[in-house]
Short mmCIF file of C-alpha atoms in Angstrom, two decimals:
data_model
loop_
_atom_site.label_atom_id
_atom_site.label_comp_id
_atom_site.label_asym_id
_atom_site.label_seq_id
_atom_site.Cartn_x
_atom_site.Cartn_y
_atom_site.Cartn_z
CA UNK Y 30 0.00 0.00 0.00
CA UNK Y 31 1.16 3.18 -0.69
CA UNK Y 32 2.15 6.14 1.44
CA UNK Y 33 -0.17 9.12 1.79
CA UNK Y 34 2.94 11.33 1.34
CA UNK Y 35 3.78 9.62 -2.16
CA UNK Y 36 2.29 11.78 -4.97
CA UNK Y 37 2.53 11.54 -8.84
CA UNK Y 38 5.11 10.83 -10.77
CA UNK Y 39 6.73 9.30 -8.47
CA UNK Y 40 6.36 4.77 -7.78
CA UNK Y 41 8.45 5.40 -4.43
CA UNK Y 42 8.73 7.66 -1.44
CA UNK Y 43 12.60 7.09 -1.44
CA UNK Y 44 12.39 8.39 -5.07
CA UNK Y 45 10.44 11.49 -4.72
CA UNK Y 46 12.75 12.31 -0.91
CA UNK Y 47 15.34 11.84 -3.40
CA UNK Y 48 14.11 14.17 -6.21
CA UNK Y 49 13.25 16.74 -3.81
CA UNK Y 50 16.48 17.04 -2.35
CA UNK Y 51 18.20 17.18 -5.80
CA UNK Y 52 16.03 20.36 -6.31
CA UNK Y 53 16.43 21.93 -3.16
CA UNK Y 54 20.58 21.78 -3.88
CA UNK Y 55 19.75 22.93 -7.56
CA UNK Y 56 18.20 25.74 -5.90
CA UNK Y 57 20.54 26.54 -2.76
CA UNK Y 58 23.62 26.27 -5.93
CA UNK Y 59 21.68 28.95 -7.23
CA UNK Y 60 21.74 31.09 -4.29
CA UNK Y 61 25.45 30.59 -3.08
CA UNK Y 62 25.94 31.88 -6.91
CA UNK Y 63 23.71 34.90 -5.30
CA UNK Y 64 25.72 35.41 -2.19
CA UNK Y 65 29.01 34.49 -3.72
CA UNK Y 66 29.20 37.58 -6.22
CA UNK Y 67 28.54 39.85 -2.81
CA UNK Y 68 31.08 38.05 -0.75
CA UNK Y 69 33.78 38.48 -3.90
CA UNK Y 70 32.76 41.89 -4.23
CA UNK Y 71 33.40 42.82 -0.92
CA UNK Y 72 36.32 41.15 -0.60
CA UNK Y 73 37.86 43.11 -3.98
CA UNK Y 74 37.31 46.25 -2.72
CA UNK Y 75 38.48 45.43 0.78
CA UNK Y 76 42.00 44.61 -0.97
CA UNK Y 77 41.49 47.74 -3.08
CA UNK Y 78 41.30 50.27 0.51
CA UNK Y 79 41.96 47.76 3.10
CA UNK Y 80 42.59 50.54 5.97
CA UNK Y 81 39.02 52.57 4.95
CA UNK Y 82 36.99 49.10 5.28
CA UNK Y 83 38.91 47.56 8.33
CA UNK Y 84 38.23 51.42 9.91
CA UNK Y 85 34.28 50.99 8.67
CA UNK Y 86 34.23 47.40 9.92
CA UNK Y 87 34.85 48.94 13.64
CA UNK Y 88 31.35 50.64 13.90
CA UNK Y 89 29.85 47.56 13.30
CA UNK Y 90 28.07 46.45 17.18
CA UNK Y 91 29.64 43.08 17.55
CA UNK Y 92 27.20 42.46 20.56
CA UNK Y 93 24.36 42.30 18.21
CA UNK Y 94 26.30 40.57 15.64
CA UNK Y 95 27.80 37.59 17.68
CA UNK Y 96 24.59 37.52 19.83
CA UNK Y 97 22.64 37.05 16.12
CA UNK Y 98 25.38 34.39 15.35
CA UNK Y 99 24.38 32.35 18.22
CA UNK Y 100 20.48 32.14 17.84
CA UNK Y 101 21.36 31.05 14.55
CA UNK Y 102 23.71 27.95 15.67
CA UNK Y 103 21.23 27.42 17.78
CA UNK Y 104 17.95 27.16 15.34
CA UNK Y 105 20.12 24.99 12.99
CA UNK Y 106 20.07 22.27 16.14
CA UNK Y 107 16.49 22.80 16.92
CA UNK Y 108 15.87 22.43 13.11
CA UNK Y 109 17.91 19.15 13.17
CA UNK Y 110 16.56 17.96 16.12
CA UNK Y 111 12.77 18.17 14.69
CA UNK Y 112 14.12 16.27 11.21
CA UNK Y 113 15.16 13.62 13.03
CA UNK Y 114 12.07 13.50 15.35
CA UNK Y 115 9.74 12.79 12.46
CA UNK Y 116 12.02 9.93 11.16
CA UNK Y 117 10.87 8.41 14.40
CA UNK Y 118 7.48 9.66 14.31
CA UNK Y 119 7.75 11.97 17.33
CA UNK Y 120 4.60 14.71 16.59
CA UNK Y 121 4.76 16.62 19.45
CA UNK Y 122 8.81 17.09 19.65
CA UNK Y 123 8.62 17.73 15.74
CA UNK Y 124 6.35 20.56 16.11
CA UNK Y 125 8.26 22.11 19.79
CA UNK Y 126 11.19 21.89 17.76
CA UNK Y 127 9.95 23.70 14.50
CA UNK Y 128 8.16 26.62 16.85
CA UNK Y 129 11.47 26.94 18.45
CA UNK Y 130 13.14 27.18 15.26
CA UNK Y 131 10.69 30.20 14.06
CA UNK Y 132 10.55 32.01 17.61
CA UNK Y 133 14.48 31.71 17.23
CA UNK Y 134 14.22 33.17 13.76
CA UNK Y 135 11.59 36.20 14.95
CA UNK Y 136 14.36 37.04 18.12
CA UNK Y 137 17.07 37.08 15.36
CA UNK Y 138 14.85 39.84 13.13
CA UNK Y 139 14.02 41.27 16.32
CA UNK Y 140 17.61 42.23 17.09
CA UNK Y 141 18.78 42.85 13.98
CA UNK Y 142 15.86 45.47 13.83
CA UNK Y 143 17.10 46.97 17.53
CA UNK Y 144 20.83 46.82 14.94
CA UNK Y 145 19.39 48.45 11.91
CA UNK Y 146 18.19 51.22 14.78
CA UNK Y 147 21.19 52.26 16.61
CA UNK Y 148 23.24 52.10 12.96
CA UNK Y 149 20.41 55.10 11.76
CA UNK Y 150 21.20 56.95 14.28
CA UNK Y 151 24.81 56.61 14.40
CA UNK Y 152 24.35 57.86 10.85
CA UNK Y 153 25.71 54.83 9.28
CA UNK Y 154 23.48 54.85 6.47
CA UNK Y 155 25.86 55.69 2.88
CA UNK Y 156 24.33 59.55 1.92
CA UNK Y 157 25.29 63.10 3.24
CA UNK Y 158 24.84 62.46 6.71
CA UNK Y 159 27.20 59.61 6.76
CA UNK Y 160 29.53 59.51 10.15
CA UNK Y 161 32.23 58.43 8.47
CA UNK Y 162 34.34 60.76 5.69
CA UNK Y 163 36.12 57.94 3.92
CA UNK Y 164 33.87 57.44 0.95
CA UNK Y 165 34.97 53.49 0.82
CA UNK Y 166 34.04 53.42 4.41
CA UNK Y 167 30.03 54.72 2.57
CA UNK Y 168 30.93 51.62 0.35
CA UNK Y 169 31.60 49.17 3.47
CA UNK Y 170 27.94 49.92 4.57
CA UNK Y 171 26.24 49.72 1.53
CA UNK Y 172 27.64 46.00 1.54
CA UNK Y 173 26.86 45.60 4.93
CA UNK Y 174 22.93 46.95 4.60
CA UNK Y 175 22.65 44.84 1.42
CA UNK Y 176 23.61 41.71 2.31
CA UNK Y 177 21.99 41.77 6.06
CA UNK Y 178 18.85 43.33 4.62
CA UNK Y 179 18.82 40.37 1.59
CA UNK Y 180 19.79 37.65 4.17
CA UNK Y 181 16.83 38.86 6.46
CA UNK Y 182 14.63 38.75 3.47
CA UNK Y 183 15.67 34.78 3.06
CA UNK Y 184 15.35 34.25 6.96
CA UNK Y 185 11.86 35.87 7.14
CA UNK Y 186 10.62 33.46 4.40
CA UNK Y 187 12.20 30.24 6.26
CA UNK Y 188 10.49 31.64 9.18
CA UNK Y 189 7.49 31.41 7.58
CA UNK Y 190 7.69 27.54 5.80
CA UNK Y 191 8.91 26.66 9.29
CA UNK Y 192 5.19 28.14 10.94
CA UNK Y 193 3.57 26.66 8.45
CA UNK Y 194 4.83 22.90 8.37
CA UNK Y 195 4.38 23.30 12.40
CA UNK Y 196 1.15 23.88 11.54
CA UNK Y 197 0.12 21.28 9.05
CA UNK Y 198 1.90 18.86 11.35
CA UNK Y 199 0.05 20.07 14.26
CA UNK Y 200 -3.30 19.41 12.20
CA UNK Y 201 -2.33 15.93 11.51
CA UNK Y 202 -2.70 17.45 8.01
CA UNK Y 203 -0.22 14.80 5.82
CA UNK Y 204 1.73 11.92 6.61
CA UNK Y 205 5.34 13.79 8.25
CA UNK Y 206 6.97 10.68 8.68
CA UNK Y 207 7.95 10.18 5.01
CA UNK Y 208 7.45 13.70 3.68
CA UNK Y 209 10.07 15.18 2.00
CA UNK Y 210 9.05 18.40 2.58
CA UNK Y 211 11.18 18.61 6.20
CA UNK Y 212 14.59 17.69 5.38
CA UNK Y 213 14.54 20.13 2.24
CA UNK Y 214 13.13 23.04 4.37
CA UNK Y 215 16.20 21.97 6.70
CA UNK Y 216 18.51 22.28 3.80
CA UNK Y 217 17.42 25.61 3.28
CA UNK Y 218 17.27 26.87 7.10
CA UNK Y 219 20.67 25.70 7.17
CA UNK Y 220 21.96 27.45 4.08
CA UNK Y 221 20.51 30.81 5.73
CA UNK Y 222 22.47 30.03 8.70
CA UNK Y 223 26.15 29.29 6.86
CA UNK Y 224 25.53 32.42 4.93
CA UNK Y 225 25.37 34.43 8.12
CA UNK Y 226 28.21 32.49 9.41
CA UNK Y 227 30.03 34.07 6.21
CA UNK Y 228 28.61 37.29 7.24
CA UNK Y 229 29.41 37.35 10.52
CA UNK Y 230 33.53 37.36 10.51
CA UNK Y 231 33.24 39.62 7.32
CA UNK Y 232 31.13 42.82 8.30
CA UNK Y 233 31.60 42.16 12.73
CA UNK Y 234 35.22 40.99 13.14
CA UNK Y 235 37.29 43.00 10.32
CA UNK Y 236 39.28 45.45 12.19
CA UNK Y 237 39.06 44.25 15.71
CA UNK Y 238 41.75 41.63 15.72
CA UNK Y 239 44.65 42.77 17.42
#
């Protein structure tokens, strides 16, 4: 007999996990592409005025930054944790561990938001009012609110899947055990998290080493 969770074309759930995965990497290659071209610009025009971006890097708050980086470790176990819960079959831990996942998701917006405040009025926003006079120091920031503001974009929508497998799994809506839905929305929470992880050492730590 065959599984709830098994849906056209596919003869076998093994097949279709399979299949699903293949397209979730597809698209994560895709997005690496994405982040790659920032992470290679910013890294050309940190060789190009290494003194203006390591002074830029500075103003950064590191507090925020490593206490973001640390929410996110953390949601990548929780998010673990719940895949392997509904190998087993485990409803109830699968959906504590997917609402801790989001609420660890919302507290990471919600301090990046508290960030994104105290940088405005520092005047670290790139225009006339910037704090800084270097204008590659204007250039440092305009990376930095790019690819935060772009990551948070990606975060918010895994925040949202998350919620709203919780929610279908809550219902008793579809057959978890053998979806394939879980472990490719795990693929992709992780893939937020490494990209931070690139982030983080990049636009908090540049200019503070001793």
């Amino acid at each position: 007999m065959s599984s709830p969770a098994l849906h056209e074309p596919f003869e076998a759930i093994d097949r279709q996990r399979l299949s699903a995965a293949l397209g979730m990497w597809v698209f994560l290659a895709s997005e690496i592409l994405f982040f790659g071209s920032l992470f290679l610009g910013f890294t050309v025009y940190r060789s190009l005025h290494p003194q203006a971006i390591l002074e830029a890097g500075r103003e950064t708050n590191v507090v925020f930054g490593s206490v973001n980086t640390a929410i996110l470790l953390i949601s990548s176990v929780t998010m673990a944790v719940a895949d392997k819960a509904a190998e087993r079959g485990l409803r109830r831990m699968v959906v504590g561990c997917l609402a801790a996942t989001a609420a660890l998701g919302l507290a990471f917006l919600v301090l990046k938001g508290f960030e994104y405040r105290e940088d405005i009025h520092e005047h670290l926003v790139p225009g006339p009012d910037f704090k800084l006079k270097t204008p590659a120091a204007q250039l440092f920031f305009g990376f930095y609110w790019s690819m935060t503001a772009i990551h948070a974009v990606h975060l918010t929508i895994g925040i949202a899947a998350v919620c709203l497998f919780a929610w279908r799994v809550s219902r008793r809506a579809f057959d978890f055990t053998a979806s394939a839905a879980l472990p490719s929305l795990g693929l992709y929470w992780h893939l937020v998290d490494i990209i931070w992880i690139f982030l983080y050492p990049l636009l908090y730590l540049g200019g503070r080493a001793p």
